[in-house]
Short mmCIF file of C-alpha atoms and ligand atoms in Angstrom, two decimals:
data_model
loop_
_atom_site.label_atom_id
_atom_site.label_comp_id
_atom_site.label_asym_id
_atom_site.label_seq_id
_atom_site.Cartn_x
_atom_site.Cartn_y
_atom_site.Cartn_z
CA UNK A 39 22.20 8.53 5.57
CA UNK A 40 24.26 5.71 4.08
CA UNK A 41 24.47 4.47 0.49
CA UNK A 42 24.62 0.77 -0.23
CA UNK A 43 25.74 -0.63 -3.56
CA UNK A 44 24.64 -4.26 -3.55
CA UNK A 45 26.12 -6.57 -6.18
CA UNK A 46 22.91 -8.38 -7.11
CA UNK A 47 19.18 -7.72 -7.14
CA UNK A 48 18.75 -10.39 -4.47
CA UNK A 49 21.27 -8.63 -2.24
CA UNK A 50 19.42 -5.36 -2.86
CA UNK A 51 16.11 -6.95 -1.89
CA UNK A 52 17.66 -8.42 1.24
CA UNK A 53 18.95 -4.99 2.24
CA UNK A 54 15.55 -3.28 1.94
CA UNK A 55 13.10 -2.53 4.74
CA UNK A 56 13.93 -1.32 8.23
CA UNK A 57 14.75 2.20 7.12
CA UNK A 58 16.44 1.15 3.86
CA UNK A 59 14.87 2.45 0.66
CA UNK A 60 15.55 1.50 -2.96
CA UNK A 61 17.01 4.21 -5.18
CA UNK A 62 16.73 3.99 -8.98
CA UNK A 63 16.81 7.24 -11.00
CA UNK A 64 15.99 9.22 -7.86
CA UNK A 65 13.67 11.67 -9.66
CA UNK A 66 10.85 10.83 -7.27
CA UNK A 67 12.76 9.75 -4.22
CA UNK A 68 15.32 12.57 -3.92
CA UNK A 69 12.74 15.38 -3.61
CA UNK A 70 10.62 13.29 -1.20
CA UNK A 71 13.66 12.62 1.00
CA UNK A 72 14.56 16.26 1.05
CA UNK A 73 11.02 17.26 2.01
CA UNK A 74 11.00 14.66 4.78
CA UNK A 75 8.02 12.80 3.30
CA UNK A 76 10.12 9.68 2.89
CA UNK A 77 12.66 8.91 5.59
CA UNK A 78 15.63 6.64 5.00
CA UNK A 79 18.67 5.60 6.98
CA UNK A 80 20.10 3.80 4.00
CA UNK A 81 19.64 4.12 0.26
CA UNK A 82 20.08 0.95 -1.74
CA UNK A 83 21.29 1.77 -5.24
CA UNK A 84 19.58 -0.35 -7.90
CA UNK A 85 21.20 1.03 -11.04
CA UNK A 86 23.73 -1.74 -11.59
CA UNK A 87 21.60 -4.67 -10.41
CA UNK A 88 18.15 -4.27 -12.00
CA UNK A 89 17.85 -5.39 -15.66
CA UNK A 90 17.89 -2.61 -18.24
CA UNK A 91 16.85 -2.86 -21.90
CA UNK A 92 14.27 -4.61 -24.05
CA UNK A 93 14.43 -8.29 -24.98
CA UNK A 94 11.45 -9.56 -26.95
CA UNK A 95 8.36 -8.90 -24.85
CA UNK A 96 10.44 -8.36 -21.71
CA UNK A 97 11.44 -4.92 -20.49
CA UNK A 98 13.95 -4.45 -17.68
CA UNK A 99 12.61 -2.34 -14.82
CA UNK A 100 15.82 -0.29 -14.99
CA UNK A 101 15.15 0.82 -18.58
CA UNK A 102 14.69 4.57 -18.78
CA UNK A 103 11.65 6.28 -20.26
CA UNK A 104 14.02 7.99 -22.74
CA UNK A 105 15.20 4.59 -23.98
CA UNK A 106 11.61 3.38 -24.32
CA UNK A 107 10.27 6.42 -26.16
CA UNK A 108 12.51 5.63 -29.15
CA UNK A 109 12.33 1.83 -29.06
CA UNK A 110 10.62 0.58 -32.24
CA UNK A 111 10.06 -2.90 -30.78
CA UNK A 112 7.72 -2.03 -27.91
CA UNK A 113 3.97 -1.48 -28.34
CA UNK A 114 3.04 1.96 -29.58
CA UNK A 115 0.95 2.82 -26.49
CA UNK A 116 3.94 2.37 -24.18
CA UNK A 117 6.26 4.26 -26.51
CA UNK A 118 3.83 7.18 -26.69
CA UNK A 119 3.16 7.16 -22.95
CA UNK A 120 6.91 7.42 -22.28
CA UNK A 121 7.39 10.12 -24.87
CA UNK A 122 4.57 12.23 -23.40
CA UNK A 123 5.69 11.79 -19.77
CA UNK A 124 7.65 14.43 -17.85
CA UNK A 125 10.51 16.29 -19.57
CA UNK A 126 13.48 15.07 -21.62
CA UNK A 127 15.94 15.32 -18.71
CA UNK A 128 13.52 13.49 -16.40
CA UNK A 129 12.91 10.77 -18.99
CA UNK A 130 16.66 10.20 -19.27
CA UNK A 131 16.89 9.73 -15.51
CA UNK A 132 13.58 7.95 -14.80
CA UNK A 133 13.36 4.18 -14.77
CA UNK A 134 10.21 2.31 -15.70
CA UNK A 135 10.18 0.52 -12.32
CA UNK A 136 10.40 3.81 -10.43
CA UNK A 137 7.70 5.31 -12.62
CA UNK A 138 5.22 2.58 -11.66
CA UNK A 139 5.93 3.27 -7.98
CA UNK A 140 5.74 7.06 -8.07
CA UNK A 141 3.60 8.71 -5.43
CA UNK A 142 0.69 11.06 -5.98
CA UNK A 143 1.26 14.66 -7.04
CA UNK A 144 -1.58 15.81 -4.72
CA UNK A 145 -0.15 19.02 -3.29
CA UNK A 146 -1.67 18.46 0.15
CA UNK A 147 0.16 15.15 0.33
CA UNK A 148 3.39 16.69 -1.03
CA UNK A 149 3.16 19.51 1.52
CA UNK A 150 2.77 16.89 4.24
CA UNK A 151 -0.78 17.76 5.31
CA UNK A 152 -1.98 15.07 7.76
CA UNK A 153 -4.48 13.82 5.17
CA UNK A 154 -6.05 10.40 4.72
CA UNK A 155 -3.23 9.07 2.56
CA UNK A 156 -0.69 10.18 5.18
CA UNK A 157 -2.65 8.24 7.81
CA UNK A 158 -5.07 10.96 8.92
CA UNK A 159 -8.83 10.93 8.65
CA UNK A 160 -9.74 13.64 6.16
CA UNK A 161 -9.04 14.33 2.54
CA UNK A 162 -8.03 17.98 2.35
CA UNK A 163 -8.31 18.03 -1.41
CA UNK A 164 -12.02 17.21 -1.42
CA UNK A 165 -12.80 20.25 0.70
CA UNK A 166 -10.12 22.32 -1.00
CA UNK A 167 -8.38 22.51 -4.36
CA UNK A 168 -8.94 19.40 -6.45
CA UNK A 169 -9.12 20.25 -10.13
CA UNK A 170 -6.38 17.72 -10.89
CA UNK A 171 -7.96 15.00 -8.78
CA UNK A 172 -9.92 11.79 -9.28
CA UNK A 173 -13.22 10.77 -10.84
CA UNK A 174 -13.05 7.09 -9.81
CA UNK A 175 -12.14 5.29 -6.60
CA UNK A 176 -12.17 8.60 -4.71
CA UNK A 177 -14.30 7.73 -1.71
CA UNK A 178 -11.48 8.17 0.84
CA UNK A 179 -8.51 9.66 -1.03
CA UNK A 180 -9.24 11.61 -4.20
CA UNK A 181 -5.70 11.71 -5.61
CA UNK A 182 -5.06 11.01 -9.28
CA UNK A 183 -2.34 8.54 -10.24
CA UNK A 184 0.10 10.36 -12.50
CA UNK A 185 1.82 7.50 -14.35
CA UNK A 186 1.39 7.52 -18.12
CA UNK A 187 3.38 4.29 -18.65
CA UNK A 188 1.26 2.47 -16.03
CA UNK A 189 -1.93 3.29 -17.94
CA UNK A 190 -0.38 1.92 -21.13
CA UNK A 191 0.93 -1.20 -19.39
CA UNK A 192 -2.48 -1.80 -17.82
CA UNK A 193 -4.17 -1.74 -21.24
CA UNK A 194 -1.43 -4.02 -22.57
CA UNK A 195 -1.97 -6.55 -19.78
CA UNK A 196 1.63 -6.39 -18.52
CA UNK A 197 2.96 -8.74 -15.86
CA UNK A 198 5.71 -7.99 -13.36
CA UNK A 199 8.55 -10.16 -12.20
CA UNK A 200 10.10 -9.23 -8.87
CA UNK A 201 12.81 -10.80 -6.74
CA UNK A 202 10.12 -12.91 -5.06
CA UNK A 203 7.17 -13.49 -7.43
CA UNK A 204 5.41 -12.85 -10.71
CA UNK A 205 2.05 -11.13 -10.94
CA UNK A 206 -0.17 -8.99 -13.07
CA UNK A 207 0.36 -5.21 -13.02
CA UNK A 208 -3.29 -4.79 -11.96
CA UNK A 209 -2.38 -6.44 -8.67
CA UNK A 210 0.47 -4.02 -7.98
CA UNK A 211 -2.13 -1.37 -7.13
CA UNK A 212 -4.92 -1.13 -4.57
CA UNK A 213 -7.03 1.72 -3.31
CA UNK A 214 -5.96 2.92 0.15
CA UNK A 215 -8.00 1.53 3.03
CA UNK A 216 -8.25 2.36 6.72
CA UNK A 217 -5.76 -0.44 7.42
CA UNK A 218 -3.36 0.19 4.56
CA UNK A 219 -2.82 3.71 3.22
CA UNK A 220 -0.25 2.68 0.64
CA UNK A 221 -1.49 2.36 -2.96
CA UNK A 222 0.99 -0.31 -4.05
CA UNK A 223 1.18 -3.89 -2.88
CA UNK A 224 4.94 -4.33 -3.16
CA UNK A 225 6.50 -5.99 -0.10
CA UNK A 226 9.22 -4.04 1.72
CA UNK A 227 11.92 -6.50 0.60
CA UNK A 228 10.85 -6.79 -3.00
CA UNK A 229 12.58 -5.37 -6.08
CA UNK A 230 10.86 -5.16 -9.46
CA UNK A 231 13.13 -6.81 -12.02
CA UNK A 232 11.25 -6.79 -15.30
CA UNK A 233 7.92 -6.57 -17.07
CA UNK A 234 6.44 -8.89 -19.61
CA UNK A 235 4.43 -6.84 -22.09
CA UNK A 236 2.24 -8.75 -24.57
CA UNK A 237 2.21 -7.56 -28.17
CA UNK A 238 -1.20 -6.24 -29.17
CA UNK A 239 -2.54 -5.98 -32.72
CA UNK A 240 -2.80 -2.24 -32.18
CA UNK A 241 -2.40 0.19 -29.31
CA UNK A 242 -2.36 3.91 -28.63
CA UNK A 243 -1.92 6.42 -25.79
CA UNK A 244 -3.71 9.77 -25.74
CA UNK A 245 -2.99 12.39 -23.09
CA UNK A 246 -4.90 15.57 -22.28
CA UNK A 247 -2.61 18.17 -20.71
CA UNK A 248 -2.65 21.80 -19.65
CA UNK A 249 -0.02 22.44 -22.32
CA UNK A 250 1.19 20.27 -25.16
CA UNK A 251 4.43 19.14 -23.54
CA UNK A 252 5.93 18.56 -20.14
CA UNK A 253 2.82 18.30 -18.07
CA UNK A 254 1.05 15.71 -15.94
CA UNK A 255 -2.01 14.08 -17.46
CA UNK A 256 -5.38 15.68 -16.81
CA UNK A 257 -6.59 12.41 -18.28
CA UNK A 258 -4.49 9.82 -20.12
CA UNK A 259 -6.11 6.99 -22.04
CA UNK A 260 -4.37 3.89 -23.38
CA UNK A 261 -6.18 1.39 -25.57
CA UNK A 262 -4.85 -1.95 -26.79
CA UNK A 263 -6.54 -4.45 -29.09
CA UNK A 264 -5.89 -8.15 -28.79
CA UNK A 265 -7.87 -10.19 -31.35
CA UNK A 266 -11.42 -8.85 -30.89
CA UNK A 267 -11.14 -7.37 -27.45
CA UNK A 268 -10.00 -3.88 -26.55
CA UNK A 269 -8.62 -3.10 -23.12
CA UNK A 270 -8.35 0.41 -21.68
CA UNK A 271 -6.04 1.87 -19.04
CA UNK A 272 -6.39 5.41 -17.67
CA UNK A 273 -4.00 7.82 -15.95
CA UNK A 274 -5.02 10.84 -13.88
CA UNK A 275 -8.49 9.60 -12.99
CA UNK A 276 -8.14 7.59 -9.75
CA UNK A 277 -5.66 7.11 -6.89
CA UNK A 278 -4.29 4.16 -8.90
CA UNK A 279 -4.00 3.45 -12.64
CA UNK A 280 -7.56 2.64 -13.67
CA UNK A 281 -8.86 -0.05 -16.02
CA UNK A 282 -12.10 0.37 -17.96
CA UNK A 283 -13.76 -2.13 -20.21
CA UNK A 284 -15.68 0.32 -22.38
CA UNK A 285 -16.75 3.92 -22.72
CA UNK A 286 -19.98 2.93 -20.93
CA UNK A 287 -17.95 2.38 -17.72
CA UNK A 288 -17.56 6.16 -17.54
CA UNK A 289 -21.18 6.33 -16.41
CA UNK A 290 -19.95 4.86 -13.10
CA UNK A 291 -17.64 7.81 -12.49
CA UNK A 292 -18.01 9.64 -9.15
CA UNK A 293 -16.50 13.04 -9.96
CA UNK A 294 -15.99 15.80 -7.39
CA UNK A 295 -17.31 19.26 -8.05
CA UNK A 296 -13.96 20.31 -9.46
CA UNK A 297 -13.26 17.19 -11.51
CA UNK A 298 -16.52 16.75 -13.39
CA UNK A 299 -14.84 18.17 -16.51
CA UNK A 300 -12.52 15.16 -16.52
CA UNK A 301 -15.41 12.81 -17.27
CA UNK A 302 -16.07 14.61 -20.53
CA UNK A 303 -12.41 14.61 -21.47
CA UNK A 304 -12.14 10.92 -20.63
CA UNK A 305 -15.22 10.17 -22.75
CA UNK A 306 -13.75 11.93 -25.76
CA UNK A 307 -10.32 10.33 -25.37
CA UNK A 308 -11.73 6.83 -24.84
CA UNK A 309 -13.84 7.15 -28.01
CA UNK A 310 -10.85 8.35 -30.00
CA UNK A 311 -8.51 5.71 -28.58
CA UNK A 312 -10.96 2.89 -29.29
CA UNK A 313 -11.45 4.18 -32.81
CA UNK A 314 -7.69 4.37 -33.34
CA UNK A 315 -7.07 0.74 -32.41
CA UNK A 316 -10.21 -0.77 -33.94
CA UNK A 317 -9.66 -3.00 -36.97
CA UNK A 318 -10.60 -1.16 -40.15
CA UNK A 319 -14.13 -2.12 -41.23
CA UNK A 320 -14.13 -5.12 -43.54
CA UNK A 321 -10.57 -6.10 -42.66
CA UNK B 534 31.84 9.56 1.97
CA UNK B 535 34.46 10.31 -0.70
CA UNK B 536 33.35 10.98 -4.26
CA UNK B 537 35.47 11.20 -7.39
CA UNK B 538 34.17 13.21 -10.31
CA UNK B 539 35.32 14.20 -13.77
CA UNK B 540 33.89 17.60 -14.61
CA UNK B 541 34.63 19.32 -17.91
CA UNK B 542 37.67 17.07 -18.26
CA UNK B 543 39.09 17.84 -14.81
CA UNK B 544 39.31 15.29 -12.00
CA UNK B 545 38.00 16.17 -8.54
CA UNK B 546 37.90 14.28 -5.28
CA UNK B 547 35.91 15.48 -2.30
CA UNK B 548 34.01 14.48 0.77
CA UNK B 549 30.22 14.72 0.54
CA UNK B 550 27.32 13.36 2.58
CA UNK B 551 25.05 10.82 0.81
CA UNK B 552 22.16 13.29 0.53
CA UNK B 553 24.25 15.92 -1.30
CA UNK B 554 23.11 16.70 -4.82
CA UNK B 555 25.38 17.21 -7.79
CA UNK B 556 24.08 20.78 -8.10
CA UNK B 557 25.10 21.56 -4.51
CA UNK B 558 28.55 20.09 -5.06
CA UNK B 559 29.05 22.06 -8.26
CA UNK B 560 27.93 25.37 -6.83
CA UNK B 561 28.85 25.24 -3.16
CA UNK B 562 31.81 22.88 -2.97
CA UNK B 563 33.50 23.57 -6.30
CA UNK B 564 32.41 27.12 -7.06
CA UNK B 565 31.11 26.16 -10.51
CA UNK B 566 28.18 28.55 -10.20
CA UNK B 567 27.22 28.58 -13.89
CA UNK B 568 24.81 25.76 -13.06
CA UNK B 569 21.70 27.35 -11.52
CA UNK B 570 19.25 26.03 -8.97
CA UNK B 571 15.77 27.49 -9.37
CA UNK B 572 13.00 25.07 -8.37
CA UNK B 573 15.31 22.44 -6.88
CA UNK B 574 12.80 19.70 -7.58
CA UNK B 575 13.00 18.67 -11.19
CA UNK B 576 10.52 21.05 -12.76
CA UNK B 577 12.46 23.76 -14.55
CA UNK B 578 15.73 22.59 -16.11
CA UNK B 579 17.88 25.50 -14.81
CA UNK B 580 20.24 22.98 -13.20
CA UNK B 581 20.76 20.88 -16.33
CA UNK B 582 24.21 19.33 -16.80
CA UNK B 583 25.30 16.46 -19.03
CA UNK B 584 26.34 13.05 -17.78
CA UNK B 585 28.23 11.32 -20.59
CA UNK B 586 26.59 13.79 -22.97
CA UNK B 587 23.01 13.21 -21.72
CA UNK B 588 21.19 16.18 -20.16
CA UNK B 589 20.05 15.46 -16.60
CA UNK B 590 18.85 17.55 -13.66
CA UNK B 591 21.68 18.08 -11.19
CA UNK B 592 19.32 19.37 -8.46
CA UNK B 593 17.82 15.89 -8.02
CA UNK B 594 20.91 13.83 -8.85
CA UNK B 595 22.69 12.59 -5.74
CA UNK B 596 26.38 13.20 -6.28
CA UNK B 597 27.31 9.69 -5.19
CA UNK B 598 25.22 8.19 -8.02
CA UNK B 599 27.20 9.93 -10.77
CA UNK B 600 29.76 7.11 -10.78
CA UNK B 601 32.23 7.21 -13.66
CA UNK B 602 30.00 9.26 -15.93
CA UNK B 603 31.64 12.48 -17.17
CA UNK B 604 29.99 15.69 -16.05
CA UNK B 605 29.74 18.60 -18.49
CA UNK B 606 28.53 21.94 -17.14
CA UNK B 607 28.07 25.30 -18.81
CA UNK B 608 31.66 26.15 -17.81
CA UNK B 609 32.77 23.34 -20.13
CA UNK B 610 30.82 24.82 -23.02
CA UNK B 611 32.34 28.32 -23.02
CA UNK B 612 33.66 27.88 -26.54
CA UNK B 613 30.50 26.31 -27.91
CA UNK B 614 29.03 28.26 -30.86
CA UNK B 615 25.66 28.25 -29.08
CA UNK B 616 26.97 30.81 -26.59
CA UNK B 617 27.58 33.38 -29.33
CA UNK B 618 24.37 32.37 -31.10
CA UNK B 619 22.31 32.99 -27.94
CA UNK B 620 23.83 36.46 -27.64
CA UNK B 621 23.29 37.23 -31.33
CA UNK B 622 19.67 36.03 -31.23
CA UNK B 623 19.03 37.97 -28.01
CA UNK B 624 17.90 34.65 -26.53
CA UNK B 625 18.59 35.64 -22.95
CA UNK B 626 16.66 38.13 -20.92
CA UNK B 627 17.26 37.69 -17.18
CA UNK B 628 19.63 34.87 -18.16
CA UNK B 629 18.82 32.56 -15.29
CA UNK B 630 17.64 29.71 -17.50
CA UNK B 631 20.33 30.24 -20.14
CA UNK B 632 23.07 27.90 -18.85
CA UNK B 633 20.56 25.05 -18.70
CA UNK B 634 19.20 25.92 -22.14
CA UNK B 635 22.68 25.81 -23.67
CA UNK B 636 23.63 22.57 -21.92
CA UNK B 637 20.48 20.88 -23.28
CA UNK B 638 20.75 22.44 -26.73
CA UNK B 639 24.38 21.38 -27.14
CA UNK B 640 23.43 17.76 -26.47
CA UNK B 641 20.61 18.05 -28.99
CA UNK B 642 22.97 19.38 -31.67
CA UNK B 643 25.55 16.70 -30.91
CA UNK B 644 22.89 14.04 -31.54
CA UNK B 645 21.13 15.81 -34.42
CA UNK B 646 23.11 18.41 -36.38
CA UNK B 647 20.05 19.98 -38.01
CA UNK B 648 16.95 19.50 -35.88
CA UNK B 649 13.49 20.50 -37.11
CA UNK B 650 11.30 22.91 -35.12
CA UNK B 651 9.42 19.94 -33.67
CA UNK B 652 12.62 18.17 -32.70
CA UNK B 653 13.88 21.32 -31.00
CA UNK B 654 10.62 21.73 -29.09
CA UNK B 655 10.64 18.09 -27.99
CA UNK B 656 14.27 18.17 -26.84
CA UNK B 657 14.06 21.60 -25.17
CA UNK B 658 10.69 21.07 -23.43
CA UNK B 659 12.29 20.50 -20.03
CA UNK B 660 13.99 23.91 -19.95
CA UNK B 661 11.51 26.53 -18.86
CA UNK B 662 12.12 30.22 -19.48
CA UNK B 663 9.92 32.51 -17.48
CA UNK B 664 11.04 35.47 -19.58
CA UNK B 665 9.57 33.70 -22.60
CA UNK B 666 12.60 33.76 -24.88
CA UNK B 667 11.57 30.49 -26.56
CA UNK B 668 11.33 31.75 -30.17
CA UNK B 669 14.78 33.31 -29.87
CA UNK B 670 16.23 30.16 -28.36
CA UNK B 671 14.88 28.22 -31.35
CA UNK B 672 16.44 30.76 -33.67
CA UNK B 673 19.80 30.49 -31.90
CA UNK B 674 19.77 26.70 -32.24
CA UNK B 675 18.87 26.95 -35.92
CA UNK B 676 21.71 29.41 -36.48
CA UNK B 677 24.27 27.01 -35.09
CA UNK B 678 22.75 24.08 -36.97
CA UNK B 679 22.86 26.19 -40.15
CA UNK B 680 26.58 26.93 -39.89
CA UNK B 681 27.43 23.30 -39.27
CA UNK B 682 27.86 23.52 -35.50
CA UNK B 683 27.13 20.84 -33.00
CA UNK B 684 30.27 18.85 -33.62
C1 LIG C 1923 8.62 17.20 -12.19
C2 LIG C 1923 8.20 15.82 -12.54
C3 LIG C 1923 7.28 15.60 -13.57
C4 LIG C 1923 6.87 14.31 -13.92
N1 LIG C 1923 5.94 14.11 -14.92
C5 LIG C 1923 5.50 12.85 -15.19
C6 LIG C 1923 4.51 12.59 -16.18
O1 LIG C 1923 4.03 13.50 -16.87
N2 LIG C 1923 4.12 11.31 -16.39
C7 LIG C 1923 4.64 10.27 -15.69
O2 LIG C 1923 4.26 9.12 -15.93
N3 LIG C 1923 5.57 10.49 -14.74
C8 LIG C 1923 6.00 11.74 -14.48
N4 LIG C 1923 6.95 11.95 -13.52
C9 LIG C 1923 7.38 10.83 -12.72
C10 LIG C 1923 8.71 10.28 -13.15
O3 LIG C 1923 8.58 9.64 -14.39
C11 LIG C 1923 9.11 9.33 -12.02
O4 LIG C 1923 9.60 10.16 -10.98
C12 LIG C 1923 10.18 8.37 -12.42
O5 LIG C 1923 9.74 7.49 -13.44
C13 LIG C 1923 10.62 7.57 -11.22
O6 LIG C 1923 11.66 6.71 -11.61
P1 LIG C 1923 13.07 6.77 -10.88
O7 LIG C 1923 13.91 5.73 -11.53
O8 LIG C 1923 13.61 8.14 -10.85
O9 LIG C 1923 12.61 6.31 -9.44
P2 LIG C 1923 13.15 6.67 -7.97
O10 LIG C 1923 12.84 8.08 -7.65
O11 LIG C 1923 14.54 6.21 -7.82
O12 LIG C 1923 12.21 5.70 -7.15
C14 LIG C 1923 10.81 5.89 -7.06
C15 LIG C 1923 10.23 4.87 -6.07
O13 LIG C 1923 10.28 3.57 -6.60
C16 LIG C 1923 11.09 2.69 -5.81
N5 LIG C 1923 11.78 1.86 -6.79
C17 LIG C 1923 12.39 2.30 -7.94
N6 LIG C 1923 12.76 1.25 -8.69
C18 LIG C 1923 12.36 0.12 -8.04
C19 LIG C 1923 12.44 -1.29 -8.34
N7 LIG C 1923 13.01 -1.74 -9.48
N8 LIG C 1923 11.94 -2.15 -7.43
C20 LIG C 1923 11.38 -1.71 -6.27
N9 LIG C 1923 11.26 -0.40 -5.94
C21 LIG C 1923 11.76 0.51 -6.83
C22 LIG C 1923 11.93 3.61 -4.96
O14 LIG C 1923 12.23 3.03 -3.72
C23 LIG C 1923 11.01 4.81 -4.78
O15 LIG C 1923 10.08 4.57 -3.77
C24 LIG C 1923 7.39 13.22 -13.20
C25 LIG C 1923 8.34 13.44 -12.20
C26 LIG C 1923 8.75 14.71 -11.86
C27 LIG C 1923 9.76 14.91 -10.79
S1 LIG C 1924 -6.46 13.40 -2.36
FE1 LIG C 1924 -5.46 11.82 -1.14
S2 LIG C 1924 -3.38 12.57 -1.00
FE2 LIG C 1924 -4.64 14.36 -1.54
S3 LIG C 1924 -5.36 15.29 0.39
FE3 LIG C 1924 -6.90 13.80 -0.19
S4 LIG C 1924 -6.27 11.96 0.94
FE4 LIG C 1924 -4.47 13.28 0.86
S1 LIG C 1925 16.54 23.54 -10.41
FE1 LIG C 1925 16.69 21.50 -11.12
S2 LIG C 1925 14.95 21.31 -12.34
FE2 LIG C 1925 14.66 23.29 -11.46
S1 LIG C 1926 15.88 34.41 -19.77
FE1 LIG C 1926 14.84 34.72 -17.86
S2 LIG C 1926 14.17 32.70 -17.41
FE2 LIG C 1926 14.90 32.48 -19.42
#
């Protein structure tokens, strides 16, 4: 394996593809490389070429979750999502861009079972252990997207700027299909540079976990209010970060035997989150 | 590929493949075995070292990405008052997590000389102890904070 240190984001993008993989904080990529789930001939180091820091509504993709969890100028939902994600050491290493592109924690996938998401034709989790898995979008692959920040950014209506285009965060994700098993729509030669995160009137992130700290979301719910409308983004409920328009949308859930409990948790968290961001009566 | 490192104030230069982690270099190439590898995948904190004073996980840090950041390992914290405080508070049982605990706690105290219980729990959450010494670790940190340590 080789390590490339490009001197601009454009040079990094040009170097990607064909066995070259982008490396940011490495918290996701290094274990996957070691386990042979991701293969790379070259690593392209992004640390010095992707923007880092917050400037108005713009957040560099190289900003770490640790920097964001203490930033008073970003919306509360994103700050809380970063603060509740992973562990302190991981937050100091993890970039926001890498967080949005993290892969599923489904243990069958991580143990390299030839499952649907790896290109096979069955979902081992559905027939096996799936307590942590999805309640939406789980027809083929039932994995649950683990990103807390992505749920917050979805509720906030964030947009991404990459080396080749600008688009809404919603369009970064897609459910896996028979043709395309990947859950993100980033091109091989594309580097995420920054996010534009609108300022809501109020926002919040609530996360149900097995323990109070340092745990993946069973369900994470972000709510953001802009004028009279409230948008919701959920973590841990579908193979991709999942948008809902109201608590009523939870009636459309398609839980597995082992994930039915998540619907109830989601219902409670959505109610609480909506209440937390709603304008006080009479105001 | 050649890598240059500053570890606990000492300069090192060595040859390491791109996939080599900082933890492997510390333990296997340099014999600095105070840093432990338990899970090897970012879950437990046993491998915690500081880069420019910030606790990170050396088991998932590729050594070639350290750059000019200064590495501090448990060997560099021998004289830190936390070491004595951990012993006094009986905050180590099997001891495997202890180097990582002290590396993280010393960064906490450097940033915040008298952390509250909540601040300690937030900062220490990434260091698991399967022997369950958590209350004693908290006590040890408070002891050092109380006698003005953390400088
Ligand atoms: C044990 C553990 C627990 C965790 N718990 C949580 C949790 O509770 N909540 C949560 O939200 N997350 C959690 N995470 C995920 C963690 O936050 C991510 O691993 C991290 O944010 C990834 O960022 P990175 O900079 O380390 O990315 P890397 O590992 O360097 O990269 C990840 C992927 O993104 C690509 N990439 C990175 N940056 C860019 C860019 N700018 N443009 C294009 N491609 C890019 C890489 O090629 C790679 O495919 C956990 C991770 C671990 C290991
Ligand atoms: S949930 Fe998805 S990743 Fe997990 S076994 Fe099923 S297809 Fe594979
Ligand atoms: S050994 Fe590095 S986190 Fe467990
Ligand atoms: S003392 Fe045994 S793991 Fe902490």
